[in-house]
Amino acid sequence: EIVLTQSPATLSLSPGQRATLSCRASQSVFSYLAWYQQKPGQAPRLLIYDAVNRATGIPARFSGSGSGTDFTLTISGLQPEDFATYYCLQDYSYPWTFGQGTKVEV
Amino acid sequence: EVQLVESGGGLVQPGGSLRLSCEASGFSFSGDEMNWVRQAPGKGLEWVSYISARGDTIYYADSVRGRFTISRDNAKNSLYLQMNILRAEDTAVYYCARSSGYLVNWGQGTLVTVSS
């Protein structure tokens, strides 16, 4: 099973600041990595797939980078609605696994 | 618009069974892969099971293999999860999710509580 480790667990920032979230895989997942945003009481929402591609309707301030074992989600200029928990998912091999999440808070 | 609506959750005693359903609309259900993902209260996301478009390829997480069975009825645009021998640690919100490699669309989830 591929283990995904996200860091930091919590990120305390202010609106307008840049957020940098990390996801590290225990072995290469090539570019088979996705990022999700989840707000309390809501289902997760796809932000980024295949490491670098924004999903439909996702603002340009969200960007993904990386390949192999090291990945980054960057939010350039945090908006109030961006404060949420973010998860990475590897869809390279079964069982698919998620990171434990990074909470972006004010 | 893609819609996924889960149902069938509730309170069940340890050792009991429950069957979850997910009704799909807004896309060609018979052509798409589907999954179940769960989230224990206050915890992170856990992928549970996958089924291919025709239902001929299935995968499970180790934590549920042998107890849970995923299935689908393409004529009814529906996905199912039969859960047997339920344990307290199966308590979670269960989401159905459409996939195309990655998980693309999610339902709102149904809560399963395993408790005596």
Tab-separated table of C-alpha atoms in Angstrom, chain A residues 6 38-44 85-87 98-103, chain B residues 37-47 88-95 106 111:
chain	number	residue	atom	x	y	z
A	6	GLN	CA	0.793	15.555	3.935
A	38	GLN	CA	-13.408	19.671	1.799
A	39	LYS	CA	-15.415	22.078	3.928
A	40	PRO	CA	-17.240	21.019	7.115
A	41	GLY	CA	-20.413	19.090	6.398
A	42	GLN	CA	-19.703	18.910	2.677
A	43	ALA	CA	-18.429	16.295	0.280
A	44	PRO	CA	-14.900	16.680	-1.078
A	85	THR	CA	-9.152	20.948	4.624
A	86	TYR	CA	-7.202	19.638	1.635
A	87	TYR	CA	-6.470	16.005	0.807
A	98	PHE	CA	-5.412	9.523	0.737
A	99	GLY	CA	-3.102	11.715	2.731
A	100	GLN	CA	-4.255	12.593	6.227
A	101	GLY	CA	-5.175	16.133	5.219
A	102	THR	CA	-3.954	19.700	5.705
A	103	LYS	CA	-6.270	22.179	7.360
B	37	VAL	CA	-15.219	6.252	0.016
B	38	ARG	CA	-15.838	6.737	3.729
B	39	GLN	CA	-14.980	9.242	6.411
B	40	ALA	CA	-15.169	8.450	10.118
B	41	PRO	CA	-16.381	11.306	12.337
B	42	GLY	CA	-13.672	13.954	12.592
B	43	LYS	CA	-11.233	11.855	10.556
B	44	GLY	CA	-9.808	11.776	7.061
B	45	LEU	CA	-10.965	10.088	3.869
B	46	GLU	CA	-10.612	6.343	3.259
B	47	TRP	CA	-11.164	4.702	-0.126
B	88	ALA	CA	-17.750	0.021	15.462
B	89	GLU	CA	-14.828	1.192	13.320
B	90	ASP	CA	-17.069	1.091	10.227
B	91	THR	CA	-18.954	4.087	11.609
B	92	ALA	CA	-18.574	6.799	8.984
B	93	VAL	CA	-20.179	8.877	6.290
B	94	TYR	CA	-20.137	6.789	3.121
B	95	TYR	CA	-19.772	8.601	-0.199
B	106	TRP	CA	-19.048	12.816	-5.164
B	111	LEU	CA	-24.105	8.188	7.675
